[in-house]
Structure formats: C-alpha cells, structure tokens
mmCIF file of C-alpha atoms and ligand atoms in Angstrom:
data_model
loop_
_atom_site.group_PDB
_atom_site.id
_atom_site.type_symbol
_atom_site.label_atom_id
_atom_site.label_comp_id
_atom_site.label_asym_id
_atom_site.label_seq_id
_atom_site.Cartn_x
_atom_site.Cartn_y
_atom_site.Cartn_z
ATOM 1 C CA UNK A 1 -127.160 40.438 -194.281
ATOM 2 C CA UNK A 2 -127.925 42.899 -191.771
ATOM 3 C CA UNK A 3 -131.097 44.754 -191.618
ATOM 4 C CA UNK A 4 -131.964 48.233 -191.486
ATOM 5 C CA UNK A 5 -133.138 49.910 -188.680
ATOM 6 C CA UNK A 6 -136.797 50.543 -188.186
ATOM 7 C CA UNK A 7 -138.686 53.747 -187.747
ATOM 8 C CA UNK A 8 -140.034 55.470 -184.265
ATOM 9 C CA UNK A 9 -143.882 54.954 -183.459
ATOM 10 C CA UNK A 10 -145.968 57.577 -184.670
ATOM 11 C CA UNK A 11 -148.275 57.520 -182.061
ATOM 12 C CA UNK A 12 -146.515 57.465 -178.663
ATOM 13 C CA UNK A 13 -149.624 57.523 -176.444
ATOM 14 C CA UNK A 14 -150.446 55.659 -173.394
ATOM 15 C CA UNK A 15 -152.420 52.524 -174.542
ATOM 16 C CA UNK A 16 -153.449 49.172 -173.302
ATOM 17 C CA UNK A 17 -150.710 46.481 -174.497
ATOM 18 C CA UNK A 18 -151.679 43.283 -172.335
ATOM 19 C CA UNK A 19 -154.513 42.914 -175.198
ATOM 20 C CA UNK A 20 -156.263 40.668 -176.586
ATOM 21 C CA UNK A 21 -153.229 39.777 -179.308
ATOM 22 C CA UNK A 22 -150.912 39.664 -176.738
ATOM 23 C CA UNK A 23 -151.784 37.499 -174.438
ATOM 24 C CA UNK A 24 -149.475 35.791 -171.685
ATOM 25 C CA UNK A 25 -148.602 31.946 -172.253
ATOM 26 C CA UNK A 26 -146.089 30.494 -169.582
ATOM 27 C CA UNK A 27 -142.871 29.295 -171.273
ATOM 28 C CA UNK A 28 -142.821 25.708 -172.870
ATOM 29 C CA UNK A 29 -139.809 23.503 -173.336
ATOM 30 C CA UNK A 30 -137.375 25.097 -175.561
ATOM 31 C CA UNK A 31 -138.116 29.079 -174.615
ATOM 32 C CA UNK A 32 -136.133 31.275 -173.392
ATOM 33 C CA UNK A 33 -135.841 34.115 -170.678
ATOM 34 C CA UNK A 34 -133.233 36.248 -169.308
ATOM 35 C CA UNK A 35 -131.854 38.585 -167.514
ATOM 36 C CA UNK A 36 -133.667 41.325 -168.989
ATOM 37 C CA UNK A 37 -137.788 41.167 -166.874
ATOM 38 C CA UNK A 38 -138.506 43.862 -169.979
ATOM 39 C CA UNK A 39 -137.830 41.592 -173.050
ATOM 40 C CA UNK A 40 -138.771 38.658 -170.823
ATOM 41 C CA UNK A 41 -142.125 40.304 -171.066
ATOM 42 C CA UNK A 42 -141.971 41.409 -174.473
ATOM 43 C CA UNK A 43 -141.463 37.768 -175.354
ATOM 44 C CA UNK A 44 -144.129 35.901 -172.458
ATOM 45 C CA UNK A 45 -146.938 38.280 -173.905
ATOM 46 C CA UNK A 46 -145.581 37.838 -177.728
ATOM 47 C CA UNK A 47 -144.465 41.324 -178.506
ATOM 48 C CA UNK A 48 -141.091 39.202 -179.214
ATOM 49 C CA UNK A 49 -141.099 35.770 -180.584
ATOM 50 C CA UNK A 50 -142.358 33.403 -177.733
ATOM 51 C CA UNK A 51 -138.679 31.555 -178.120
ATOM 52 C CA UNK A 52 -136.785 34.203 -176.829
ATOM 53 C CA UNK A 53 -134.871 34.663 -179.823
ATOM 54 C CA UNK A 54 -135.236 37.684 -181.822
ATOM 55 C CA UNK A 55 -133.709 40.364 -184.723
ATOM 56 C CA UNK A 56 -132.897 43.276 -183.478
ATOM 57 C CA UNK A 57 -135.363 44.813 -186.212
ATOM 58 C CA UNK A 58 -137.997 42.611 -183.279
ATOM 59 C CA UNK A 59 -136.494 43.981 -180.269
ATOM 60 C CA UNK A 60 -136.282 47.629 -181.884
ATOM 61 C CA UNK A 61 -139.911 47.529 -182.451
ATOM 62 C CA UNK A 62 -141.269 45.253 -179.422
ATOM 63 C CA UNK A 63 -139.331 47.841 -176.627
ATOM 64 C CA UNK A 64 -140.931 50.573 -178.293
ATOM 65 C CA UNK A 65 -144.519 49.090 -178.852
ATOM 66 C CA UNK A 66 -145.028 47.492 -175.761
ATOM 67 C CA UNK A 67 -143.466 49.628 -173.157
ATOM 68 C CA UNK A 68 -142.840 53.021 -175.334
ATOM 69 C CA UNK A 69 -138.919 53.329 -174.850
ATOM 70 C CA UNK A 70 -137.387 55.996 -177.097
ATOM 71 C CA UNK A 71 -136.071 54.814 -180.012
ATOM 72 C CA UNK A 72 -132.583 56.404 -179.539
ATOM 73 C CA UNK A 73 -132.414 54.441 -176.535
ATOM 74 C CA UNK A 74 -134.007 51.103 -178.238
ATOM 75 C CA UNK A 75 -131.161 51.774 -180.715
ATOM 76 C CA UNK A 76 -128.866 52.118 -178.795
ATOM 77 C CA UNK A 77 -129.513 48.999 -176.237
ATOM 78 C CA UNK A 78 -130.524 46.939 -178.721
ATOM 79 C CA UNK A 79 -127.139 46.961 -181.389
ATOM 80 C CA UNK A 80 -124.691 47.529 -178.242
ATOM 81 C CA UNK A 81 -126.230 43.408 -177.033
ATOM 82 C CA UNK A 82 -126.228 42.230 -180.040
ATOM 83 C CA UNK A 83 -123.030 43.300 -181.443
ATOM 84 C CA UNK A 84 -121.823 41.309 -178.557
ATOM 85 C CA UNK A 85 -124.348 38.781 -177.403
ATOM 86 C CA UNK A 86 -126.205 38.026 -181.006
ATOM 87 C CA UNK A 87 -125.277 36.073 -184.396
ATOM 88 C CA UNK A 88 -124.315 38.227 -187.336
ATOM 89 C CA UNK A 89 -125.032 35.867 -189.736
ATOM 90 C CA UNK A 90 -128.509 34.912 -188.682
ATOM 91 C CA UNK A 91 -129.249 38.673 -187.348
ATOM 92 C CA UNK A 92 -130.939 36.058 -184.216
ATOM 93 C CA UNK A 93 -130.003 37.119 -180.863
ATOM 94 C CA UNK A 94 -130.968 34.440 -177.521
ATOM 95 C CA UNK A 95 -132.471 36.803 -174.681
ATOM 96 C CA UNK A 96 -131.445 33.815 -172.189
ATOM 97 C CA UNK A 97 -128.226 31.717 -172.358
ATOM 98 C CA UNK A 98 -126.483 30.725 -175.524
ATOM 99 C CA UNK A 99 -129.026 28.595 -178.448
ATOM 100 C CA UNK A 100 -129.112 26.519 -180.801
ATOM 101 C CA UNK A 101 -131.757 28.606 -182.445
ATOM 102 C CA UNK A 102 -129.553 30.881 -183.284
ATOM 103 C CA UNK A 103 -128.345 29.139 -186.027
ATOM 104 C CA UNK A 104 -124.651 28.130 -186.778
ATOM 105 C CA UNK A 105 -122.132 30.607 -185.566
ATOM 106 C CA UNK A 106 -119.808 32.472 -186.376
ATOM 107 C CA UNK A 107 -115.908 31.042 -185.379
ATOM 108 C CA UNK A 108 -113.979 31.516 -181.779
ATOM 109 C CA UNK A 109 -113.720 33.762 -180.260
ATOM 110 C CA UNK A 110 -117.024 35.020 -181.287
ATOM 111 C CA UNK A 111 -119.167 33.797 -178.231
ATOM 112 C CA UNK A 112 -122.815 34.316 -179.602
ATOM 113 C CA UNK A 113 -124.105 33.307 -176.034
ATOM 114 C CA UNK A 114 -126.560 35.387 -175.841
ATOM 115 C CA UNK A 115 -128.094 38.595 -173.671
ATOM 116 C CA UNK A 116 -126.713 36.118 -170.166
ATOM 117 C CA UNK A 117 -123.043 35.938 -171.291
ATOM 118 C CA UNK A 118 -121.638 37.378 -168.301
ATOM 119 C CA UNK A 119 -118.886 40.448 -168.870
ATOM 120 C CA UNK A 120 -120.790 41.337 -172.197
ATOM 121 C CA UNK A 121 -124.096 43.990 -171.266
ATOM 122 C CA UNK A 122 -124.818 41.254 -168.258
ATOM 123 C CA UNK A 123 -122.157 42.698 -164.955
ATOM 124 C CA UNK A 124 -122.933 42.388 -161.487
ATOM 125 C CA UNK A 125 -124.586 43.399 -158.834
ATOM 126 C CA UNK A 126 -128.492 42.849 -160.730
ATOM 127 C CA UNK A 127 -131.041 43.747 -158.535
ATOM 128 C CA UNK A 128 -132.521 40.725 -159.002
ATOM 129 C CA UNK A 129 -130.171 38.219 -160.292
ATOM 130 C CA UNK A 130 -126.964 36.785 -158.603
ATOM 131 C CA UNK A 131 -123.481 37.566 -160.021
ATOM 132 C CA UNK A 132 -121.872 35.358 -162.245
ATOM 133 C CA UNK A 133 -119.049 34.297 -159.693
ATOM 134 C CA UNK A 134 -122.194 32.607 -157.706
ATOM 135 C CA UNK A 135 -123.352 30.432 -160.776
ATOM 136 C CA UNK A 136 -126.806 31.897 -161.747
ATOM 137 C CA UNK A 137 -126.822 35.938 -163.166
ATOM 138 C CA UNK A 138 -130.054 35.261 -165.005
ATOM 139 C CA UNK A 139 -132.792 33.552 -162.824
ATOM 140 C CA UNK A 140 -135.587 35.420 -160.675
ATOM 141 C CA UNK A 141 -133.753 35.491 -156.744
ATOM 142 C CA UNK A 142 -136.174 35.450 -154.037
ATOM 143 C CA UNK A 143 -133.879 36.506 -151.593
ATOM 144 C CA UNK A 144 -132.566 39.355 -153.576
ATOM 145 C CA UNK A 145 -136.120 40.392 -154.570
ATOM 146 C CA UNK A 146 -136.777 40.458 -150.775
ATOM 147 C CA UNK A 147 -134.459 42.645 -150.086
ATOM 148 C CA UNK A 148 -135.962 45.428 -153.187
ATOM 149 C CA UNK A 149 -139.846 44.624 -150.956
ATOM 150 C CA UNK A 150 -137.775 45.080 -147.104
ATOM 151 C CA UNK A 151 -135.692 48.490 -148.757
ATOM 152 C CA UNK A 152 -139.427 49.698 -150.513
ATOM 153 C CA UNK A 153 -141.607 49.228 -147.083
ATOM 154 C CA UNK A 154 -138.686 51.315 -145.350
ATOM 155 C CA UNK A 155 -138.140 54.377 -147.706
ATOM 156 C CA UNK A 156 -140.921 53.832 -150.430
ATOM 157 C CA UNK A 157 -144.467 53.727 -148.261
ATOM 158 C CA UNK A 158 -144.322 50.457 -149.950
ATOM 159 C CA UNK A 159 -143.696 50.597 -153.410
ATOM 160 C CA UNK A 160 -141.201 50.948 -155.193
ATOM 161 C CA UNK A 161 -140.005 54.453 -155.539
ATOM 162 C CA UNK A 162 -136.732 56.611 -156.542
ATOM 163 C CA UNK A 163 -135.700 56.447 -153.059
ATOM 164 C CA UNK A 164 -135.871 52.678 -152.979
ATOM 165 C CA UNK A 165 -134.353 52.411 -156.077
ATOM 166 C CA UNK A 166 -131.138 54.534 -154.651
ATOM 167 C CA UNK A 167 -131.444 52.165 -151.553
ATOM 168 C CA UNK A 168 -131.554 49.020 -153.460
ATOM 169 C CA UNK A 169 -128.591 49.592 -156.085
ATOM 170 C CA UNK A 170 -126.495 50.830 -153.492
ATOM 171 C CA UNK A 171 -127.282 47.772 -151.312
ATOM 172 C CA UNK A 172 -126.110 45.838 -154.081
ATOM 173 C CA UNK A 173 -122.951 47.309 -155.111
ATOM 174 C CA UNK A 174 -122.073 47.122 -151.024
ATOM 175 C CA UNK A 175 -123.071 43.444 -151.049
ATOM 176 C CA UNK A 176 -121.131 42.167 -154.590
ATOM 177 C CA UNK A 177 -118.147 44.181 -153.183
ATOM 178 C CA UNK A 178 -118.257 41.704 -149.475
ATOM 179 C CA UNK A 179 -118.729 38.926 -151.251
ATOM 180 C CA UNK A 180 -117.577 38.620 -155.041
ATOM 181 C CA UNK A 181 -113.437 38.894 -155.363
ATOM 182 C CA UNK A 182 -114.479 39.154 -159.365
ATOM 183 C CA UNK A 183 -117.054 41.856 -158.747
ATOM 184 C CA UNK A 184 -116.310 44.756 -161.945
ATOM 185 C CA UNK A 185 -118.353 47.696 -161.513
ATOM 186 C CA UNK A 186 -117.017 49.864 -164.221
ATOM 187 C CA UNK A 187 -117.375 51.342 -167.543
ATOM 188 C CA UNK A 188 -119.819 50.053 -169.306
ATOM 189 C CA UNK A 189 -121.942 47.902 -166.130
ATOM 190 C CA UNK A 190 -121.761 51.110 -163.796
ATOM 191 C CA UNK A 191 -123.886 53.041 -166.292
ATOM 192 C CA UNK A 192 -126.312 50.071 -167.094
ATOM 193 C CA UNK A 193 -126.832 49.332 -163.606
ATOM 194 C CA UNK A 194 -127.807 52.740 -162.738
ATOM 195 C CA UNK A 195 -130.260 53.276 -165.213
ATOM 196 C CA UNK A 196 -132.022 49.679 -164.875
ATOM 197 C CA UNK A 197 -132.520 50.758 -161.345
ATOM 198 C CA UNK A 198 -135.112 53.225 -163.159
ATOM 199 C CA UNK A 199 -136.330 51.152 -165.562
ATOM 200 C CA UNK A 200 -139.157 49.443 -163.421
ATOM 201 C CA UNK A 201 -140.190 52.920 -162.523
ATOM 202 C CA UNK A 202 -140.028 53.957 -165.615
ATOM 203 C CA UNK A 203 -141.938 50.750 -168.097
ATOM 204 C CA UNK A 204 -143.820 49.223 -165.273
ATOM 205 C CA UNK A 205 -145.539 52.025 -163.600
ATOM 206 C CA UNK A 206 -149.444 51.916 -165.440
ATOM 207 C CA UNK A 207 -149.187 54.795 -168.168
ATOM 208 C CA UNK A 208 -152.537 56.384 -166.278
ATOM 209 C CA UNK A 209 -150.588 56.523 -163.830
ATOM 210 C CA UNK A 210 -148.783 59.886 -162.776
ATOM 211 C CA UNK A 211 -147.596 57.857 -159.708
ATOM 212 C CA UNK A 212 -143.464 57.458 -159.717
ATOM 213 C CA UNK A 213 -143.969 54.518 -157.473
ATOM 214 C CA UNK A 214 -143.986 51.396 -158.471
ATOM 215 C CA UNK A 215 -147.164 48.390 -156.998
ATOM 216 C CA UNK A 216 -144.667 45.506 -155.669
ATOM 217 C CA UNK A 217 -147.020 42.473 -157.050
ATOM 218 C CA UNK A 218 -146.946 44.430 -160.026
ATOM 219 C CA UNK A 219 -142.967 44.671 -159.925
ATOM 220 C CA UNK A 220 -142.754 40.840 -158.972
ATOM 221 C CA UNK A 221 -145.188 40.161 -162.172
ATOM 222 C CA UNK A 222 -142.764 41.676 -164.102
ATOM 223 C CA UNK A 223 -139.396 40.445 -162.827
ATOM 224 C CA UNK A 224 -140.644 36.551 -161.928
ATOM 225 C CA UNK A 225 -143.284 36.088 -163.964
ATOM 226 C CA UNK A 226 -142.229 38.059 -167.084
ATOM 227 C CA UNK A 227 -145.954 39.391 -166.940
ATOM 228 C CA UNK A 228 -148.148 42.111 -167.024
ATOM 229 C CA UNK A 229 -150.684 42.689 -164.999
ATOM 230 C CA UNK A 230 -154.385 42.401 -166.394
ATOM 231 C CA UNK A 231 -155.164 45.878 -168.043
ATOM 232 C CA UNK A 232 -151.325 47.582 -168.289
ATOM 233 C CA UNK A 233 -151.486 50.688 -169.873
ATOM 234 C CA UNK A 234 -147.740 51.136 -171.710
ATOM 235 C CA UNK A 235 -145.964 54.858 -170.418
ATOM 236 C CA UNK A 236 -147.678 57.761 -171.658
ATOM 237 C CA UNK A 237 -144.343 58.997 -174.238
ATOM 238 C CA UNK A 238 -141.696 57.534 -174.618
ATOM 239 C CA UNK A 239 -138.316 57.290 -172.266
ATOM 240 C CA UNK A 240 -135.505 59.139 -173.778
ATOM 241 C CA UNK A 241 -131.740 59.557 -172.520
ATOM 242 C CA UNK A 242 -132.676 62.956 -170.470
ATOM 243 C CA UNK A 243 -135.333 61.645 -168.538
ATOM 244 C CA UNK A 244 -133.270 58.656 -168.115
ATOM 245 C CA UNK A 245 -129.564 61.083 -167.261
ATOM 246 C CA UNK A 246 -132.085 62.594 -164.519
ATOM 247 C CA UNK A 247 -132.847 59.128 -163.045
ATOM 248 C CA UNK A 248 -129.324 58.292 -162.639
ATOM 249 C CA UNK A 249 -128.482 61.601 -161.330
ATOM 250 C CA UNK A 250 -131.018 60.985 -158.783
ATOM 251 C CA UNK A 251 -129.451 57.485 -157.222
ATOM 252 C CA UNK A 252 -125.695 59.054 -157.605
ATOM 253 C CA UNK A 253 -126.778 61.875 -155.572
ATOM 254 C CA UNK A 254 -128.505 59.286 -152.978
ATOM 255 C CA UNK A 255 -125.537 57.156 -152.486
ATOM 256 C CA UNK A 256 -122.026 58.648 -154.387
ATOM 257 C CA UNK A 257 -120.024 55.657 -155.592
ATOM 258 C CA UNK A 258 -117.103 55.908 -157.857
ATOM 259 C CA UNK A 259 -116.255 53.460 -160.831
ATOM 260 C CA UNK A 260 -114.116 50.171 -159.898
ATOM 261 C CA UNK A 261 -113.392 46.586 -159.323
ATOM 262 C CA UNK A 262 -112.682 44.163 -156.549
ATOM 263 C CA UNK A 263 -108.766 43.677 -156.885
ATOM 264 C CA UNK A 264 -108.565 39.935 -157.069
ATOM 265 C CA UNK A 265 -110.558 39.725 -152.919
ATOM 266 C CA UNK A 266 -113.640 40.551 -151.254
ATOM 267 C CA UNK A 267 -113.848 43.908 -149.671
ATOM 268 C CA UNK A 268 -111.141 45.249 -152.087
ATOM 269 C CA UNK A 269 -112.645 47.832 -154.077
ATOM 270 C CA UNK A 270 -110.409 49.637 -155.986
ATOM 271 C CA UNK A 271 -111.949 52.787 -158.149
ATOM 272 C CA UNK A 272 -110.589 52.901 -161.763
ATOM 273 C CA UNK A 273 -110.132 56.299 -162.517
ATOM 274 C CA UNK A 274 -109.672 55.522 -166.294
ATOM 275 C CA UNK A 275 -113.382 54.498 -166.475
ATOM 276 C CA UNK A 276 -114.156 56.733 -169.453
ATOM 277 C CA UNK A 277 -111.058 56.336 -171.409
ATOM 278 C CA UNK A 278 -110.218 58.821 -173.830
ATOM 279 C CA UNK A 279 -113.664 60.110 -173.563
ATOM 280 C CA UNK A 280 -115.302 62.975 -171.568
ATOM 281 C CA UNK A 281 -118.565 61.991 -172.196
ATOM 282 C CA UNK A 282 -120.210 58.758 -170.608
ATOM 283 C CA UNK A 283 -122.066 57.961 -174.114
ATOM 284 C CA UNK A 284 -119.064 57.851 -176.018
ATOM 285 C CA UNK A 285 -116.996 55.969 -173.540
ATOM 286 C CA UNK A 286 -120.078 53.426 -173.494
ATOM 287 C CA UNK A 287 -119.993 53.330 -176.991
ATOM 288 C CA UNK A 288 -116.203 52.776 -177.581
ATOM 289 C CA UNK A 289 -116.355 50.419 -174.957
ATOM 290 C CA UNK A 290 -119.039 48.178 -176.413
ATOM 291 C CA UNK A 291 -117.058 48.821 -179.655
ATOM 292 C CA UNK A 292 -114.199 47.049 -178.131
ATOM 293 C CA UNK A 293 -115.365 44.040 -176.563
ATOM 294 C CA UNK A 294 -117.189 43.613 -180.052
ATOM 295 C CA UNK A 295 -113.360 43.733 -181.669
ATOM 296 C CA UNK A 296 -112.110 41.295 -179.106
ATOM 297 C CA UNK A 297 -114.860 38.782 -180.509
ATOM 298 C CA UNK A 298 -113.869 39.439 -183.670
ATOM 299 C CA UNK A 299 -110.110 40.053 -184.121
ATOM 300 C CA UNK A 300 -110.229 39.419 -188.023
ATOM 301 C CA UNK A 301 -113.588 39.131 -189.410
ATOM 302 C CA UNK A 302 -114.265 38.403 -193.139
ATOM 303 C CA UNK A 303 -116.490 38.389 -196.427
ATOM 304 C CA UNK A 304 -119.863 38.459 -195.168
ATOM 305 C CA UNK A 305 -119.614 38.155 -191.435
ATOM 306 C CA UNK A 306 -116.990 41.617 -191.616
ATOM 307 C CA UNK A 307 -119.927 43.478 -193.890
ATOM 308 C CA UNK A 308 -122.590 42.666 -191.262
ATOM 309 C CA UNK A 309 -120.588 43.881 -188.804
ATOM 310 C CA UNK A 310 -119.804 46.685 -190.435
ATOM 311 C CA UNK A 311 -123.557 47.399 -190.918
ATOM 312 C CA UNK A 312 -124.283 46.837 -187.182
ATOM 313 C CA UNK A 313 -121.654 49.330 -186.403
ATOM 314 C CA UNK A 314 -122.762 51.553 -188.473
ATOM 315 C CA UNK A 315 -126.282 50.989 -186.663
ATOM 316 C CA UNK A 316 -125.155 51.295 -183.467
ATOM 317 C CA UNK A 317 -123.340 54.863 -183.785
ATOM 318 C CA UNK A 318 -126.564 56.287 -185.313
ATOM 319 C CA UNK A 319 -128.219 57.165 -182.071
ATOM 320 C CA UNK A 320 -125.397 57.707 -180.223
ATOM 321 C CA UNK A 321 -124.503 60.559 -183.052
ATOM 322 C CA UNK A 322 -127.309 61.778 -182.100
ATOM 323 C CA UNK A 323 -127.261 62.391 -178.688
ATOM 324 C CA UNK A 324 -123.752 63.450 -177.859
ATOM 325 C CA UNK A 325 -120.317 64.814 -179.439
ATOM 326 C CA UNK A 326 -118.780 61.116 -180.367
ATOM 327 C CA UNK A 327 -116.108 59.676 -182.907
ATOM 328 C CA UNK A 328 -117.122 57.146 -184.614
ATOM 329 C CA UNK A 329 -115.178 53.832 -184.744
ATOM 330 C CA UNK A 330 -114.036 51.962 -187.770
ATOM 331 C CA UNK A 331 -112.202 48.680 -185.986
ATOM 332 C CA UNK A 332 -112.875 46.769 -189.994
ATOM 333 C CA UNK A 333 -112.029 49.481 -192.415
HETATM 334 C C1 LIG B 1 -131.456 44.216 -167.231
HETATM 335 C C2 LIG B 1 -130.838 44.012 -172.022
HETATM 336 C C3 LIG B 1 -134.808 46.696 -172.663
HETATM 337 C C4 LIG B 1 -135.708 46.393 -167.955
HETATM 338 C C5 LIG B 1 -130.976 43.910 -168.485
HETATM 339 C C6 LIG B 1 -129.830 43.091 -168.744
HETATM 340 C C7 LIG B 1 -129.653 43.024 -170.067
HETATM 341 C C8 LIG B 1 -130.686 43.803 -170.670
HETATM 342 C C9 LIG B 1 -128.553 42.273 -170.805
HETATM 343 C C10 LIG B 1 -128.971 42.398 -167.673
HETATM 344 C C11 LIG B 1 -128.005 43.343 -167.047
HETATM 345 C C12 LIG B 1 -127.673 42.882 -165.654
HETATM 346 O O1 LIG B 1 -128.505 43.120 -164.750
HETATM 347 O O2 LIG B 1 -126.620 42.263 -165.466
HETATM 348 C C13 LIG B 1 -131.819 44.797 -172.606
HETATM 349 C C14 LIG B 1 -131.917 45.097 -174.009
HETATM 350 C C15 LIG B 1 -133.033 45.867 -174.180
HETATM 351 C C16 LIG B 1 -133.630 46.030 -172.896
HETATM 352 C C17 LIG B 1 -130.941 44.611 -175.072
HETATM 353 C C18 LIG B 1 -133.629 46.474 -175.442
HETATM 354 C C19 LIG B 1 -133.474 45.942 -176.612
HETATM 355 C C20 LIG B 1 -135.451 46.765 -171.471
HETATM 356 C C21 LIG B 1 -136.777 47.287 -171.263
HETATM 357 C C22 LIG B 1 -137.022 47.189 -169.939
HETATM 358 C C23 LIG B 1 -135.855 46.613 -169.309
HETATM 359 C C24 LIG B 1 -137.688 47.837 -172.358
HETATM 360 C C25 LIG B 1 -138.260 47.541 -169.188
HETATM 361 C C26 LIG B 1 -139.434 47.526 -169.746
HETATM 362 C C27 LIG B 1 -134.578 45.880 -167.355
HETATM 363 C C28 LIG B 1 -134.367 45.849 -165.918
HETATM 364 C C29 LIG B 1 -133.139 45.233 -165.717
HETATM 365 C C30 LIG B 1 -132.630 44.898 -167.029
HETATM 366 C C31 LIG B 1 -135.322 46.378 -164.855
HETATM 367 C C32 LIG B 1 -132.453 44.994 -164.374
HETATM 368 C C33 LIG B 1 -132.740 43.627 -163.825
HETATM 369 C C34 LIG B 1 -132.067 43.445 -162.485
HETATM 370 O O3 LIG B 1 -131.223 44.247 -162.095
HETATM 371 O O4 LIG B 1 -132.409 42.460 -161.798
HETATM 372 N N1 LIG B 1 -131.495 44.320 -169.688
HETATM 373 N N2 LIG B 1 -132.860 45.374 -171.959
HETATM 374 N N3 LIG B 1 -134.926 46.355 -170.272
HETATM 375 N N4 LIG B 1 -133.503 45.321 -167.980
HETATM 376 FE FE1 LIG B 1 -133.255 45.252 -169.968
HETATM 377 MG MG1 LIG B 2 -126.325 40.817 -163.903
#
C-alpha cells in the first residue's frame, strides 16, 4: 500500500553532499534519467536509487538531503508526479521514460510512463529540453543550452543569474510559440516553468556561496552530466514556497506573459483566461489541476489500487493545506 510521508531534516545546514558515500558513477545499461537535472543528480551520485526508479518516500528524502528543498515543496512536487507519472501499486515511479521496473501496472488509461510523459508535470518550452511535438522533451540540448551560456554572457557577467533566468524562459516561451502549433503554456506548466527557471539558482549555487549567480560548467555538470562538481556544498536552509513566489515574481516582472496555448498553428497564442479555474489562488488551482489529470487516469479505480490513491491524495493535499486557503478533493469517495 502506500507509504507514509517522511519527516523534514533536522539539521538544515549547508554541508558537503558529493561525499565520499555518494559518489558519481556514469549510467549503465538499464538506468534511467530525465527531464528533471535535480533527481538526475540525486540518482548519478546515489541519493536516489542508481536505476532511476524510486518511492516517493526516496525522492521525499533524497530532494531534501542532497540539495535541502523544503519539505512542503518536496511534498508537494513529489505526490503531484507521481500521482500522475508513478505506479500505485508498486509505490515505484521511472524519473526517465516509462519502465519495466516499475512493476506491472495498473489498467488503461492509467499511463504509468513516468516523470517524461509529456502533458503530465513534463510541458514545454524546458530550458533545456525540446518540446514533445519535436520528438525528444527529456535529453540534454546543446543548442538550447547554448542559448542559457549566449543569454548569461549578455545580462549575467557570465553566469547564470536572475536576469538570465528572466531572459532565458522568456526566450523560450517566444520560441515554442514560432514553432510548436501544440505548444500549452497554461495552468499547471506556466507555474512549473517559472519556478524551474530558479531552481539552478537556487540547488546548484555552492551553499558557501552567498553568490545568486550561478558557474556555467557548474550548471552544464548539472543539466548534462547529472553531476556535481567535486566539493558541492548543498544550500545553506532549505527552499520554501516564499523564497520560491519571490523568484517567480522576479521573471514575471522581467518579461509579463499571460497564461495560454497555441490554437491549433504556430504564432497563434491565445491566453486562457480560465487558467486558475474556480480558484483564486495559484496553489489550489495547481493542486485541483494535478487532481484532475490524476482522475482522467483513473476514471473508476478499485480495491486496492482506489485505497492507494486515496492515500496519495490524501498526501498530496497535506502541504498544500498548509500553505494556502484550499478545498480539498475527494474524486474516490
Ligand atoms: C524540471 C520533476 C525536484 C531542478 C523538472 C521536470 C520534472 C521535474 C517532471 C520537467 C518539466 C519540464 O521541463 O518539462 C521534479 C520532481 C522533483 C523535482 C518530481 C522532486 C521530487 C527538483 C530539484 C531540482 C530540480 C530538487 C534541483 C536541485 C529542475 C530543473 C528543471 C526541472 C532546473 C528544468 C529543466 C529544464 O527546463 O531544462 N523537474 N523535480 N528539480 N527540475 Fe525537477
Ligand atoms: Mg519539458
């Protein structure tokens, strides 16, 4: 069945977590990597199994040991993929593309493709990963990567900063919207976009560091070689939703874009004014949004597969409970 969810870290410090029990091992046959360049790493330095499968009891504590995300956030990121993206049987969840290793699945139209199955928590317009429409929205892109080092040498000094963050997720909204007729940047990709144009500044930036500017070898370690460098230091406290609210409120101000979707052609972007629903606040609408996709997976679930989700539910609203004024779901009463 499903598990619980473990506790916060105690100890929240900066601390060296490229150590000697977590060394990195390049990937052999069989393992997996994503989307994600933070549970990429997690997994290449074995704070997550070395598989690329995990529980979300693994990811829960692996985000929060090895790069000291909050644990409402690790909560909240964690059950929202694998509500969608993980088995509920098996509690195993592929960080890549769909696997075997999850074990046998539940029935269509559950997917259980894992964290790459596009229209899930994987949208477009990945900083460094091509949309879907183009075939590959998990690999390392040199070209897009490029264009993060050309936008940080113009408005960073060099590194990646805020500013080139707000340059480079801009740049890539612009860029799906010329060239994707599918491109969907709504509720819920419009807020996960925004805020993993932080997350390098805010998990790969050396926790010694006061610096909010981010080496670009270091940034490439991360995103193509799911690797730290020799001697990371983890952030010094953890990330939380406020610090991360203030990130996105940053990039928004840079470049204002409204919520929308390419009406069936390139270069027709059409805003969708409904983006948060019957909700006011953009947690909630996440929520109920990751709430529904989950439903359309599973229109009838029963005996043990409708308890687990149940439980994962149940998981899932805890954090966001915590953070903002939400009603909870119950789509399996
Ligand atoms: C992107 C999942 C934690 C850094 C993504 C994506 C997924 C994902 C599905 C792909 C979205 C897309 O670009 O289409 C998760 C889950 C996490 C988690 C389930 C926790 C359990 C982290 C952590 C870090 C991180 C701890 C940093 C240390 C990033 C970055 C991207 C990303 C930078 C954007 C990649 C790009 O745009 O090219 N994550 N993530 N994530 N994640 Fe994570
Ligand atoms: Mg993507």
């Amino acid at each position: 069945g499903a598990q619980p969810i473990p506790p916060p870290l105690t100890d929240t410090s900066a601390k060296l977590v490229n150590d000697r029990a977590h060394p990195w091992r390049p990937l052999l046959p069989g393992q997996q990597r994503g989307p994600c360049p933070g549970l990429n790493t997690l997994a290449s330095h074995g704070y997550l199994p070395r598989s690329g499968v995990a529980t979300p009891a693994q990811l829960i504590n692996a985000v929060q040991e090895g790069f000291n995300m909050g644990w409402g956030v690790a909560v909240l990121v964690t059950y929202a993929a694998f509500l969608m993206d993980g088995n509920q049987l098996t509690n195993l969840m592929s960080i890549g593309i769909k696997s075997l290793l999850t074990g046998p699945p539940p029935p269509a139209p559950a997917i259980v493709g894992g964290l790459s199955t596009h229209g899930t928590f994987e949208g477009d317009a990945s900083m460094t990963r091509g949309d879907a429409f183009f075939g590959d929205n998990h690999s390392f892109n040199e070209t897009l990567f490029q264009q993060i080092v050309d936008i940080s040498n113009k408005v960073g000094g060099g590194k990646y900063n805020l500013s080139a963050a707000a340059d480079a997720r801009f740049l890539r909204i612009q860029q799906s919207i010329a060239t994707n007729p599918t491109f969907v940047f709504s509720n819920p990709r419009f807020a996960t976009a925004y805020v993993e144009a932080i997350f390098p500044l805010a998990f790969f930036v050396d926790g010694r560091s006061t610096e909010q500017a981010l080496d670009l070898k270091v940034m490439r370690g991360f995103f193509q070689d799911s690797r730290m460098p020799r001697d990371f230091f983890r952030r010094n406290g953890t990330f939380d939703f406020g610090t991360a609210g203030e990130g996105v409120q940053f990039l928004m101000n840079a470049h204002p874009f409204f919520p929308g979707f390419n009406d069936g052609a390139v270069d027709n972007f059409v805003p969708d004014p409904d983006f948060l629903g019957n909700d006011t606040e953009i947690l909630c609408a996440l929520y109920h949004k990751f709430v529904n996709i989950t439903v359309e997976l599973y229109p009838n679930p029963r005996g043990a597969l409708r308890t687990a989700l149940n439980k994962n539910l149940d998981n899932f609203f805890v954090p966001v409970q915590a953070e903002g004024n939400c009603l909870q779901s119950h789509p399996f009463p």
